[in-house]
Structures are given as structure tokens and as C-alpha cells.
């Protein structure tokens, strides 16, 4: 399970888990349901007001462009505060002073925890500066609401055991099974969100021992009460009943978090779920163009490229963003055999790129470049870390600070640690508004690493590079053991 051993290093597993959770935001915006909430539809056809507000936040998150991301932030902050305030004022007694039935109370607590889980997913797995810190301010509340719901489950089960189901209020009898199903789904997702966040970002799991006591929903296990570790053992033995398509995603998530994503490598898991592996992670593409050694021709290339690229790339199946960048500084000077310009493109996934390279649009664009280049350019793909949105960095920046690291695996891993410290130093400078992401090389650049820091002006970037702490971290990065190159780019947005 999630324990103090090598599973912490299985980055692909935690990327899958985090991205599967992130996909719930889009799914909820489109369908009003998620694998966590499937069973809640059986309890009542009416959408809980709390979840109605979540629907609005998710819809805004999925439809508003990154340039309007501040509106999503404001909406989420407002609804989260309202959720907290409303819950604080909630009472276990009705308007007449009579105590409400336990199931009604539990339904409200399930809805509010589901809402908090969705908000936590958005913030914990975001790459925007400060989002994770915002989420962590609600950590104590997250823990408290989960514990409270677990206690409500115990109370309901004790009442059933003590008085017998037929002697209880009718509400207990008519919907307790579905309510427990929804409750168990919500509780397990609460722990999964926290576990995956901590393992992915800090390689620790504060909730590890709690996971051993979690009950898996009956719809997945076929049993009234099967604990998480027991469930996974039964799954490995092939003793778990076949689940519905709706439930399969939740099953895959909780098994992957326990046994690793490789547990499914010999099954139909990859084809039957929305698994977000390296083929479906966001990609930043760098194209160092081998331009002919003619300054006039280079100037023409820079001026004409937007007109050549826009009609062929700004099409269905094309990239999220595209820019041509003037290389203002390169260290070393001949890094990547640079000729003064580089293409910077973001894509939703590697499969999209592969499909696009086979289109007539790309063939037309490629032929239009022949007069400018002396050889075919090498396409460099970097798969982003969980929650990263490279298009946000690119669309909201005028300049990029880019690092690339190559070398032995341990050296490149060390460079990643140094990069994270450098980004933290950038963000620690008062008044700075920076966006950043990073990624691992794919295809022919497997084993390499690249980091991207976006800036709103060259002045802000240059001032940051003169900061003493930034200089120290940059020196550490260059001394990481990997071969490190750095670039300062001036972006011209095309898409």
C-alpha cells in the first residue's frame, strides 16, 4: 500500500491518480456527476444546492480561458467561503426545535465534503502560484469534515444494530444502503486526494495508517464491509465482481494508488478507462530551427512565420498555444545549436502532436519553411508534471526563462530539485508575478528535463536574475552534475 517504501518514487502512478482526479472537474461540468458521486443520484434526483455551486465553479474552470483565470479564482474563493460559513451555521435541529433525522444530517455532510473535495482537487493539483497553499489552509477543515462523516457512519450503524432496522425512522430504512454507499465513496476520495497530493509533492503520506481502516463501497467490493487493503488483495486474486462502467474508474483509481499503475499493464485497463499516461499529459514543444546563416533571411523568417503558421496550426487538432521566440541570451552560447530563434508550442497531449504531424496543414507549413532552414528541425517534447498548464505560462508571459538538463538519471533528478528551489526563489521576490512549469523529455529526448518560468517583462526577469538568492540557486542548478543550458526568450504570440 501507500507505505514507507519505493512506491513513493513511482511518479507515473501518482501522475495518473492526480490526473484522474482532475478529470472529475471536467466530467462534473459536462455531466453533473463523477465516479465519487454516482451513487448520490439514487438518494435524491434533486441537485443539492451545495453541489449546484460546485457545478458552476467546475463549468467556469473548464470554459473560461486562462486570461480570465482570476475570475475562476474569485468564484472558487467565494463559494468555498460560503460553504464554510453555511456549514458553521448548520444545525442538527429543525425550525420547530425537533432533532432532524440522522440520514438527513448525513446527506448534507456528504454533499459538503464532496464539494470541498472538488475544490481541493482544483487547487491542490494546480500549477498556479499559491493555489496549493490556499488548499492547505483548509487542511484541518478537510480532516475534520472527513472524521465527522466517519463518526456519523458509526452512529448510523450502531443505531441499526441496537434498535433493529424496522424500529428506526422510515428514512433510515428506505435509503440507508444508498446513503452509506455515497458516504463511503466520499470518504475514500477524501483520503485519496490528500494521500496523492502529499506523495506526489513531498514523498510522504500522513494518512497512510488511516487508509487501512477505510471501507470500500459495496458497489465495488460486493461486500457490506471490506477494508481497503483487503479489497486490493481480493482484486489481485480476481475475486472482486465485475463492476459497472461508471464504477470502473473509481475502482481503477483506488487500486492504482495501492498497487501502482503497472498493476494494470497486462490487463485492459489502459483501453477501458480515461487513464492519463504520458500520451495524454500536456506537452511543451521546443523547436530550435536550423536557420540559414543570413541575417536578412532570419529577419524575414521572424516577420513571416506568424502568417505561415497561424492558418495551418490554429485548426481543430492543433496546439493549444504557439509562439516564436527571439533568443536574447543563451548559456552556453551555442546550446542546442541555436540560431537566434526557437518555436515554443504547447499541446494537450503527445497523441495530438503525432496525429497533427500527419495532416495536410503541417505538410503545407513544413514546405513553407524550406527557404529558411538548411536542415530539418529537431522537435523536442517535454511532458509536464501533474496539474501543469503550459499554455497558461505561455499565454500570460512576454518572456521566458528556460533551463534544460541532460545527463545521467541521478544528475537530471538532482537538477529537478535545484529547479524547484530556483522557482521558489523567483516566487519569493516581493511583487513578482511568475508562472512556471517543467517537464520530462519524451521520444528522442527521453531522460532530459526542461523548466519554464514565464515573466511579464524583461525588466522583471533581469531584476530577479540579479537577486542574491536566485543567483545562488542558479549556481547550484548548474553544479547539479547534469549538463545545464539556460535561455532567455522574448515571445511573439501566434496562437
Short mmCIF file of C-alpha atoms in Angstrom, two decimals:
data_model
loop_
_atom_site.label_atom_id
_atom_site.label_comp_id
_atom_site.label_asym_id
_atom_site.label_seq_id
_atom_site.Cartn_x
_atom_site.Cartn_y
_atom_site.Cartn_z
CA UNK A 1 0.00 0.00 0.00
CA UNK A 2 0.98 3.61 0.47
CA UNK A 3 3.85 2.89 2.78
CA UNK A 4 7.39 3.99 3.53
CA UNK A 5 8.98 2.20 0.60
CA UNK A 6 9.74 2.53 -3.09
CA UNK A 7 6.19 3.24 -4.26
CA UNK A 8 6.81 6.87 -3.38
CA UNK A 9 9.13 7.02 -6.41
CA UNK A 10 6.54 5.70 -8.87
CA UNK A 11 5.85 9.07 -10.47
CA UNK A 12 3.71 7.63 -13.27
CA UNK A 13 1.35 6.16 -10.67
CA UNK A 14 0.85 9.44 -8.86
CA UNK A 15 0.55 11.37 -12.12
CA UNK A 16 -2.21 9.02 -13.16
CA UNK A 17 -4.03 9.34 -9.83
CA UNK A 18 -3.81 13.14 -9.80
CA UNK A 19 -4.91 13.48 -13.40
CA UNK A 20 -7.79 11.07 -12.92
CA UNK A 21 -8.99 13.26 -10.07
CA UNK A 22 -8.53 16.40 -12.17
CA UNK A 23 -10.65 14.81 -14.89
CA UNK A 24 -13.55 14.79 -12.40
CA UNK A 25 -13.73 18.59 -12.75
CA UNK A 26 -14.35 18.42 -16.49
CA UNK A 27 -16.66 15.42 -16.10
CA UNK A 28 -18.77 17.17 -13.47
CA UNK A 29 -19.00 20.32 -15.59
CA UNK A 30 -20.32 18.25 -18.51
CA UNK A 31 -22.49 15.63 -16.80
CA UNK A 32 -23.22 16.82 -13.26
CA UNK A 33 -21.72 13.63 -11.88
CA UNK A 34 -18.38 11.99 -11.10
CA UNK A 35 -17.35 8.48 -10.03
CA UNK A 36 -17.40 9.80 -6.47
CA UNK A 37 -20.99 11.00 -6.87
CA UNK A 38 -22.62 8.27 -8.96
CA UNK A 39 -24.45 6.74 -6.04
CA UNK A 40 -25.73 10.08 -4.75
CA UNK A 41 -28.10 10.31 -7.70
CA UNK A 42 -30.01 7.35 -6.26
CA UNK A 43 -30.60 9.17 -2.98
CA UNK A 44 -32.44 12.12 -4.47
CA UNK A 45 -32.98 13.38 -8.02
CA UNK A 46 -32.70 16.93 -6.67
CA UNK A 47 -29.27 18.52 -7.00
CA UNK A 48 -28.07 19.62 -3.60
CA UNK A 49 -27.61 23.43 -3.54
CA UNK A 50 -24.03 23.00 -2.35
CA UNK A 51 -23.22 20.76 -5.32
CA UNK A 52 -25.06 23.15 -7.63
CA UNK A 53 -22.49 25.78 -6.71
CA UNK A 54 -19.70 23.27 -7.36
CA UNK A 55 -21.19 22.71 -10.81
CA UNK A 56 -20.88 26.43 -11.51
CA UNK A 57 -17.26 26.54 -10.38
CA UNK A 58 -16.35 23.48 -12.47
CA UNK A 59 -18.11 24.89 -15.54
CA UNK A 60 -16.22 28.17 -15.16
CA UNK A 61 -12.95 26.30 -14.63
CA UNK A 62 -13.43 24.37 -17.86
CA UNK A 63 -14.79 27.12 -20.12
CA UNK A 64 -13.05 30.38 -19.17
CA UNK A 65 -9.71 30.97 -20.85
CA UNK A 66 -6.52 31.25 -18.82
CA UNK A 67 -6.52 35.02 -19.28
CA UNK A 68 -9.74 35.05 -17.24
CA UNK A 69 -8.44 32.60 -14.66
CA UNK A 70 -8.69 35.25 -11.96
CA UNK A 71 -12.48 35.09 -12.34
CA UNK A 72 -12.42 31.36 -11.61
CA UNK A 73 -10.21 32.00 -8.59
CA UNK A 74 -12.59 34.64 -7.26
CA UNK A 75 -15.61 32.40 -7.81
CA UNK A 76 -13.95 29.42 -6.12
CA UNK A 77 -12.76 31.51 -3.16
CA UNK A 78 -16.25 32.96 -2.70
CA UNK A 79 -18.05 29.62 -2.92
CA UNK A 80 -15.55 27.96 -0.62
CA UNK A 81 -16.00 30.66 1.99
CA UNK A 82 -19.77 30.39 1.62
CA UNK A 83 -19.52 26.61 2.07
CA UNK A 84 -17.57 27.07 5.28
CA UNK A 85 -19.92 29.77 6.60
CA UNK A 86 -23.06 27.80 5.77
CA UNK A 87 -21.68 24.68 7.42
CA UNK A 88 -20.79 26.64 10.54
CA UNK A 89 -24.39 27.82 10.84
CA UNK A 90 -25.92 24.41 10.08
CA UNK A 91 -27.92 22.83 12.88
CA UNK A 92 -28.99 19.31 13.75
CA UNK A 93 -32.40 20.74 14.74
CA UNK A 94 -35.23 21.94 12.51
CA UNK A 95 -37.24 25.19 12.78
CA UNK A 96 -39.56 23.68 15.41
CA UNK A 97 -36.69 22.64 17.66
CA UNK A 98 -37.04 18.96 16.80
CA UNK A 99 -33.87 16.98 16.14
CA UNK A 100 -33.57 16.11 12.46
CA UNK A 101 -33.18 12.50 11.45
CA UNK A 102 -29.64 11.21 11.14
CA UNK A 103 -29.91 10.42 7.43
CA UNK A 104 -30.88 13.99 6.57
CA UNK A 105 -27.90 15.27 8.52
CA UNK A 106 -25.59 12.77 6.83
CA UNK A 107 -26.81 13.69 3.34
CA UNK A 108 -25.85 17.30 3.98
CA UNK A 109 -22.45 16.32 5.34
CA UNK A 110 -21.80 14.08 2.32
CA UNK A 111 -22.65 16.94 -0.05
CA UNK A 112 -20.47 19.48 1.73
CA UNK A 113 -17.48 17.11 1.85
CA UNK A 114 -17.93 16.27 -1.83
CA UNK A 115 -17.93 20.00 -2.57
CA UNK A 116 -14.76 20.53 -0.56
CA UNK A 117 -13.10 17.58 -2.30
CA UNK A 118 -13.80 19.10 -5.73
CA UNK A 119 -12.44 22.49 -4.65
CA UNK A 120 -9.38 20.79 -3.16
CA UNK A 121 -8.71 18.89 -6.38
CA UNK A 122 -8.77 22.13 -8.39
CA UNK A 123 -6.33 23.86 -6.04
CA UNK A 124 -4.02 21.04 -4.88
CA UNK A 125 -3.20 19.88 -8.40
CA UNK A 126 -2.98 23.33 -10.00
CA UNK A 127 0.33 24.77 -11.19
CA UNK A 128 -0.72 28.34 -10.43
CA UNK A 129 1.34 30.08 -7.80
CA UNK A 130 -0.37 29.99 -4.44
CA UNK A 131 -3.20 27.56 -5.27
CA UNK A 132 -1.74 24.65 -3.31
CA UNK A 133 -1.04 26.96 -0.39
CA UNK A 134 -4.69 28.07 -0.46
CA UNK A 135 -5.80 24.45 -0.38
CA UNK A 136 -3.54 23.69 2.57
CA UNK A 137 -5.20 26.42 4.65
CA UNK A 138 -8.28 24.17 4.56
CA UNK A 139 -6.37 21.02 5.53
CA UNK A 140 -7.63 20.99 9.12
CA UNK A 141 -11.21 21.51 7.94
CA UNK A 142 -10.78 18.77 5.33
CA UNK A 143 -9.63 16.35 8.03
CA UNK A 144 -12.36 17.43 10.44
CA UNK A 145 -15.24 17.01 7.97
CA UNK A 146 -13.96 13.59 6.94
CA UNK A 147 -13.66 12.43 10.55
CA UNK A 148 -17.11 13.80 11.32
CA UNK A 149 -18.64 11.84 8.46
CA UNK A 150 -16.86 8.68 9.59
CA UNK A 151 -18.36 9.14 13.05
CA UNK A 152 -21.82 9.62 11.53
CA UNK A 153 -21.43 6.28 9.75
CA UNK A 154 -20.53 4.59 13.02
CA UNK A 155 -23.54 6.18 14.72
CA UNK A 156 -25.91 5.06 11.98
CA UNK A 157 -24.59 1.51 12.14
CA UNK A 158 -24.83 1.47 15.94
CA UNK A 159 -28.45 2.62 15.80
CA UNK A 160 -29.30 -0.07 13.28
CA UNK A 161 -27.61 -2.67 15.41
CA UNK A 162 -29.22 -1.52 18.68
CA UNK A 163 -32.82 -0.99 17.62
CA UNK A 164 -33.24 -3.04 14.50
CA UNK A 165 -33.92 -1.61 11.12
CA UNK A 166 -37.72 -1.83 11.27
CA UNK A 167 -37.91 0.14 14.53
CA UNK A 168 -35.99 3.08 13.09
CA UNK A 169 -37.43 6.11 11.33
CA UNK A 170 -38.59 5.25 7.84
CA UNK A 171 -35.89 7.37 6.26
CA UNK A 172 -33.26 5.10 7.76
CA UNK A 173 -34.92 2.06 6.31
CA UNK A 174 -35.60 3.39 2.84
CA UNK A 175 -32.28 4.90 1.93
CA UNK A 176 -29.55 3.84 4.33
CA UNK A 177 -27.91 1.50 1.81
CA UNK A 178 -27.54 4.18 -0.86
CA UNK A 179 -26.53 6.74 1.73
CA UNK A 180 -23.76 4.52 3.07
CA UNK A 181 -22.62 3.89 -0.50
CA UNK A 182 -22.33 7.63 -1.16
CA UNK A 183 -20.67 8.19 2.20
CA UNK A 184 -18.02 5.51 1.69
CA UNK A 185 -17.23 6.85 -1.80
CA UNK A 186 -16.82 10.34 -0.42
CA UNK A 187 -14.63 9.27 2.50
CA UNK A 188 -12.30 7.21 0.33
CA UNK A 189 -11.92 10.09 -2.14
CA UNK A 190 -11.10 12.46 0.70
CA UNK A 191 -8.19 10.26 1.74
CA UNK A 192 -7.08 9.64 -1.86
CA UNK A 193 -6.85 13.38 -2.60
CA UNK A 194 -4.72 14.03 0.46
CA UNK A 195 -2.55 10.94 0.00
CA UNK A 196 -1.78 11.56 -3.67
CA UNK A 197 -1.01 15.24 -3.09
CA UNK A 198 1.47 14.51 -0.29
CA UNK A 199 3.18 11.59 -2.03
CA UNK A 200 3.48 13.40 -5.35
CA UNK A 201 4.80 16.65 -3.92
CA UNK A 202 6.60 15.64 -0.73
CA UNK A 203 7.13 11.86 -0.94
CA UNK A 204 5.40 11.32 2.39
CA UNK A 205 1.93 10.02 3.26
CA UNK A 206 0.49 11.41 6.51
CA UNK A 207 -2.74 9.44 6.04
CA UNK A 208 -1.04 6.09 5.42
CA UNK A 209 -2.33 4.36 8.57
CA UNK A 210 -5.84 5.75 8.05
CA UNK A 211 -6.03 4.01 4.68
CA UNK A 212 -6.00 0.59 6.35
CA UNK A 213 -9.33 1.32 8.07
CA UNK A 214 -11.25 2.70 5.08
CA UNK A 215 -14.28 0.72 3.91
CA UNK A 216 -14.59 0.21 0.15
CA UNK A 217 -18.11 0.91 -1.21
CA UNK A 218 -20.24 -2.20 -1.59
CA UNK A 219 -20.84 -1.45 -5.28
CA UNK A 220 -17.13 -2.10 -5.86
CA UNK A 221 -16.49 -4.92 -3.40
CA UNK A 222 -19.75 -6.84 -3.37
CA UNK A 223 -19.46 -6.97 0.43
CA UNK A 224 -21.12 -4.92 3.15
CA UNK A 225 -17.79 -4.14 4.79
CA UNK A 226 -14.47 -4.82 3.08
CA UNK A 227 -11.48 -2.72 4.09
CA UNK A 228 -9.19 -1.07 1.54
CA UNK A 229 -6.15 -3.42 1.91
CA UNK A 230 -8.40 -6.48 1.93
CA UNK A 231 -10.14 -5.21 -1.19
CA UNK A 232 -6.89 -4.89 -3.11
CA UNK A 233 -5.83 -8.41 -2.11
CA UNK A 234 -9.18 -9.73 -3.34
CA UNK A 235 -8.77 -7.74 -6.56
CA UNK A 236 -5.33 -9.29 -7.19
CA UNK A 237 -6.83 -12.75 -6.73
CA UNK A 238 -9.59 -11.97 -9.21
CA UNK A 239 -12.27 -12.36 -6.56
CA UNK A 240 -13.85 -8.94 -6.96
CA UNK A 241 -17.08 -8.93 -9.01
CA UNK A 242 -17.19 -7.14 -12.35
CA UNK A 243 -18.31 -3.56 -11.80
CA UNK A 244 -20.30 -1.19 -13.99
CA UNK A 245 -18.55 1.15 -16.39
CA UNK A 246 -19.37 4.07 -14.10
CA UNK A 247 -17.73 2.33 -11.16
CA UNK A 248 -14.71 1.09 -13.08
CA UNK A 249 -12.95 4.46 -12.95
CA UNK A 250 -13.18 4.65 -9.17
CA UNK A 251 -12.04 1.06 -8.86
CA UNK A 252 -9.02 1.71 -11.07
CA UNK A 253 -8.08 4.79 -9.08
CA UNK A 254 -8.09 3.15 -5.66
CA UNK A 255 -6.27 0.05 -6.92
CA UNK A 256 -3.63 2.12 -8.73
CA UNK A 257 -2.99 4.19 -5.60
CA UNK A 258 -2.39 0.98 -3.69
CA UNK A 259 -0.61 -1.31 -6.17
CA UNK A 260 0.77 1.13 -8.73
CA UNK A 261 -0.35 1.83 -12.25
CA UNK A 262 1.79 -1.07 -13.52
CA UNK A 263 -0.67 -3.45 -11.87
CA UNK A 264 -2.84 -2.90 -14.93
CA UNK A 265 -0.15 -3.22 -17.58
CA UNK A 266 -1.25 -6.72 -18.59
CA UNK A 267 -4.97 -6.00 -18.46
CA UNK A 268 -7.44 -3.98 -20.49
CA UNK A 269 -7.14 -1.09 -18.05
CA UNK A 270 -5.48 1.28 -20.47
CA UNK A 271 -8.10 0.84 -23.15
CA UNK A 272 -11.15 0.87 -20.88
CA UNK A 273 -10.57 3.96 -18.74
CA UNK A 274 -9.50 7.53 -19.07
CA UNK A 275 -6.01 6.78 -17.81
CA UNK A 276 -3.82 9.81 -18.38
CA UNK A 277 -0.41 8.34 -19.10
CA UNK A 278 2.44 10.05 -20.90
CA UNK A 279 0.42 10.04 -24.14
CA UNK A 280 -2.24 12.23 -22.54
CA UNK A 281 -0.15 14.59 -20.42
CA UNK A 282 0.29 18.18 -21.54
CA UNK A 283 3.35 18.78 -23.71
CA UNK A 284 5.62 21.77 -24.21
CA UNK A 285 7.43 21.58 -27.53
CA UNK A 286 10.67 23.40 -28.33
CA UNK A 287 11.80 23.72 -31.93
CA UNK A 288 15.33 25.06 -32.39
CA UNK A 289 15.24 25.97 -36.06
CA UNK A 290 18.46 25.44 -38.07
CA UNK A 291 18.07 28.73 -39.95
CA UNK A 292 20.40 29.58 -42.80
CA UNK A 293 23.28 31.90 -41.91
CA UNK A 294 21.77 35.00 -43.45
CA UNK A 295 20.65 37.81 -41.14
CA UNK A 296 18.24 39.29 -43.68
CA UNK A 297 16.66 35.87 -44.18
CA UNK A 298 16.36 35.41 -40.40
CA UNK A 299 14.60 38.76 -40.11
CA UNK A 300 12.17 37.74 -42.87
CA UNK A 301 11.55 34.43 -41.09
CA UNK A 302 10.67 36.21 -37.85
CA UNK A 303 8.26 38.55 -39.61
CA UNK A 304 6.63 35.98 -41.90
CA UNK A 305 6.33 33.00 -39.54
CA UNK A 306 3.06 34.09 -37.85
CA UNK A 307 1.34 34.36 -41.24
CA UNK A 308 2.66 30.94 -42.28
CA UNK A 309 1.87 29.22 -39.00
CA UNK A 310 -1.45 30.66 -37.86
CA UNK A 311 -3.72 29.37 -40.67
CA UNK A 312 -2.16 25.90 -40.52
CA UNK A 313 -1.87 25.45 -36.74
CA UNK A 314 -4.92 27.32 -35.43
CA UNK A 315 -7.21 24.49 -36.53
CA UNK A 316 -9.08 21.62 -34.84
CA UNK A 317 -6.48 19.12 -33.68
CA UNK A 318 -3.82 21.82 -33.50
CA UNK A 319 -1.85 23.10 -30.50
CA UNK A 320 -3.18 25.00 -27.50
CA UNK A 321 -0.69 27.83 -27.97
CA UNK A 322 2.17 28.66 -30.30
CA UNK A 323 4.83 31.36 -30.25
CA UNK A 324 8.09 32.16 -31.97
CA UNK A 325 10.76 33.41 -29.60
CA UNK A 326 13.80 35.53 -30.15
CA UNK A 327 16.70 34.13 -28.10
CA UNK A 328 18.03 37.10 -26.13
CA UNK A 329 20.58 35.08 -24.18
CA UNK A 330 21.91 31.54 -24.33
CA UNK A 331 24.31 29.89 -21.90
CA UNK A 332 26.33 28.26 -23.34
CA UNK A 333 26.12 30.44 -26.40
CA UNK A 334 25.81 27.52 -28.84
CA UNK A 335 23.36 25.48 -26.75
CA UNK A 336 21.16 23.26 -28.94
CA UNK A 337 22.97 24.74 -31.95
CA UNK A 338 20.61 27.68 -31.59
CA UNK A 339 20.40 30.17 -34.47
CA UNK A 340 18.69 33.02 -32.64
CA UNK A 341 15.09 31.78 -32.73
CA UNK A 342 13.06 28.95 -31.23
CA UNK A 343 9.46 27.81 -31.56
CA UNK A 344 7.58 27.29 -28.29
CA UNK A 345 4.34 25.33 -28.61
CA UNK A 346 2.00 23.74 -26.06
CA UNK A 347 -0.21 20.72 -26.75
CA UNK A 348 -2.80 18.82 -24.76
CA UNK A 349 -1.01 15.51 -25.29
CA UNK A 350 1.56 13.63 -27.34
CA UNK A 351 -1.03 11.74 -29.38
CA UNK A 352 -2.40 15.05 -30.68
CA UNK A 353 1.06 16.01 -31.93
CA UNK A 354 1.57 12.70 -33.69
CA UNK A 355 -1.80 13.00 -35.41
CA UNK A 356 -1.16 16.61 -36.41
CA UNK A 357 2.23 15.84 -37.97
CA UNK A 358 0.40 13.61 -40.47
CA UNK A 359 -2.06 16.32 -41.61
CA UNK A 360 -2.02 18.35 -44.84
CA UNK A 361 -1.84 21.51 -42.71
CA UNK A 362 1.50 20.51 -41.28
CA UNK A 363 2.78 19.41 -44.69
CA UNK A 364 1.89 22.84 -46.10
CA UNK A 365 3.61 24.61 -43.22
CA UNK A 366 6.71 22.43 -43.47
CA UNK A 367 7.13 23.18 -47.17
CA UNK A 368 6.88 26.92 -46.47
CA UNK A 369 9.90 26.68 -44.15
CA UNK A 370 12.27 25.19 -46.71
CA UNK A 371 13.54 28.57 -47.90
CA UNK A 372 14.59 29.49 -44.35
CA UNK A 373 16.25 26.33 -42.98
CA UNK A 374 19.29 24.35 -44.01
CA UNK A 375 18.18 21.09 -42.35
CA UNK A 376 15.05 19.58 -40.80
CA UNK A 377 14.48 20.94 -37.27
CA UNK A 378 14.55 18.60 -34.29
CA UNK A 379 11.29 18.59 -32.33
CA UNK A 380 11.77 18.44 -28.57
CA UNK A 381 8.84 17.30 -26.42
CA UNK A 382 8.62 17.77 -22.65
CA UNK A 383 5.80 16.09 -20.74
CA UNK A 384 4.54 18.31 -17.97
CA UNK A 385 4.14 17.47 -14.32
CA UNK A 386 0.73 16.89 -12.79
CA UNK A 387 -1.57 19.85 -12.82
CA UNK A 388 0.72 21.87 -15.07
CA UNK A 389 -0.90 24.01 -17.74
CA UNK A 390 1.89 25.18 -20.07
CA UNK A 391 -0.47 27.29 -22.17
CA UNK A 392 -1.15 29.44 -19.11
CA UNK A 393 2.57 30.12 -18.70
CA UNK A 394 2.98 30.91 -22.39
CA UNK A 395 -0.16 32.99 -22.96
CA UNK A 396 0.40 35.18 -19.92
CA UNK A 397 4.10 35.91 -20.43
CA UNK A 398 6.16 38.17 -22.67
CA UNK A 399 9.44 36.47 -21.76
CA UNK A 400 10.55 33.00 -20.72
CA UNK A 401 13.48 31.82 -18.66
CA UNK A 402 14.17 28.25 -19.79
CA UNK A 403 16.55 25.63 -18.44
CA UNK A 404 17.39 22.27 -20.00
CA UNK A 405 19.25 19.48 -18.25
CA UNK A 406 20.80 16.33 -19.71
CA UNK A 407 22.95 13.63 -18.16
CA UNK A 408 22.73 10.52 -16.04
CA UNK A 409 19.39 9.81 -14.36
CA UNK A 410 20.59 10.80 -10.88
CA UNK A 411 22.09 14.03 -12.23
CA UNK A 412 18.91 15.01 -14.03
CA UNK A 413 16.84 14.20 -10.94
CA UNK A 414 19.13 16.45 -8.91
CA UNK A 415 18.63 19.23 -11.45
CA UNK A 416 14.86 18.96 -10.94
CA UNK A 417 15.29 19.55 -7.22
CA UNK A 418 17.51 22.56 -7.91
CA UNK A 419 14.98 23.90 -10.42
CA UNK A 420 12.17 23.74 -7.87
CA UNK A 421 14.30 25.71 -5.43
CA UNK A 422 15.06 28.27 -8.13
CA UNK A 423 11.35 28.68 -8.88
CA UNK A 424 10.65 29.11 -5.18
CA UNK A 425 13.31 31.84 -5.08
CA UNK A 426 11.69 33.55 -8.08
CA UNK A 427 8.31 33.43 -6.35
CA UNK A 428 9.76 34.68 -3.08
CA UNK A 429 10.80 38.02 -4.57
CA UNK A 430 8.32 40.64 -3.43
CA UNK A 431 5.97 41.85 -6.14
CA UNK A 432 6.85 39.11 -8.60
CA UNK A 433 4.10 37.51 -10.67
CA UNK A 434 5.59 34.44 -12.27
CA UNK A 435 4.12 31.31 -13.79
CA UNK A 436 6.18 28.18 -14.20
CA UNK A 437 6.03 24.57 -15.23
CA UNK A 438 8.51 21.82 -16.03
CA UNK A 439 8.58 18.51 -17.80
CA UNK A 440 10.49 15.36 -18.67
CA UNK A 441 11.76 14.74 -22.18
CA UNK A 442 9.86 12.31 -24.38
CA UNK A 443 10.56 10.48 -27.63
CA UNK A 444 14.20 11.06 -28.68
CA UNK A 445 14.74 13.36 -25.68
CA UNK A 446 13.85 10.76 -23.06
CA UNK A 447 15.89 11.33 -19.91
CA UNK A 448 16.17 15.09 -20.35
CA UNK A 449 14.42 17.76 -18.31
CA UNK A 450 13.22 21.29 -19.03
CA UNK A 451 11.87 24.06 -16.81
CA UNK A 452 9.96 27.12 -17.97
CA UNK A 453 9.43 30.32 -15.98
CA UNK A 454 7.17 32.98 -17.52
CA UNK A 455 7.58 36.71 -16.95
CA UNK A 456 5.50 39.77 -17.80
CA UNK A 457 8.53 41.93 -18.69
CA UNK A 458 12.23 41.59 -19.40
CA UNK A 459 12.89 44.12 -16.65
CA UNK A 460 11.21 41.93 -14.02
CA UNK A 461 13.15 38.88 -15.22
CA UNK A 462 16.51 40.66 -15.25
CA UNK A 463 15.86 42.12 -11.79
CA UNK A 464 15.05 38.64 -10.49
CA UNK A 465 18.21 37.16 -12.01
CA UNK A 466 20.24 39.75 -10.08
CA UNK A 467 18.71 38.65 -6.77
CA UNK A 468 21.33 37.08 -4.48
CA UNK A 469 19.25 34.01 -3.57
CA UNK A 470 18.27 33.44 -7.19
CA UNK A 471 21.92 33.58 -8.23
CA UNK A 472 22.84 31.04 -5.54
CA UNK A 473 20.12 28.62 -6.66
CA UNK A 474 21.05 29.10 -10.30
CA UNK A 475 24.66 28.29 -9.44
CA UNK A 476 23.51 25.17 -7.58
CA UNK A 477 21.47 24.17 -10.63
CA UNK A 478 24.47 24.49 -12.93
CA UNK A 479 26.51 22.44 -10.43
CA UNK A 480 23.88 19.69 -10.16
CA UNK A 481 26.02 17.28 -12.16
CA UNK A 482 23.80 17.46 -15.23
CA UNK A 483 24.73 19.42 -18.32
CA UNK A 484 22.57 22.52 -17.92
CA UNK A 485 21.80 25.16 -20.53
CA UNK A 486 19.71 28.29 -19.98
CA UNK A 487 17.87 30.60 -22.33
CA UNK A 488 16.13 33.96 -22.07
CA UNK A 489 13.39 34.17 -24.69
CA UNK A 490 11.29 37.05 -25.99
CA UNK A 491 7.92 35.66 -27.07
CA UNK A 492 5.85 36.65 -30.08
CA UNK A 493 2.45 35.00 -29.65
CA UNK A 494 0.94 33.37 -32.73
CA UNK A 495 -1.86 31.25 -31.23
#
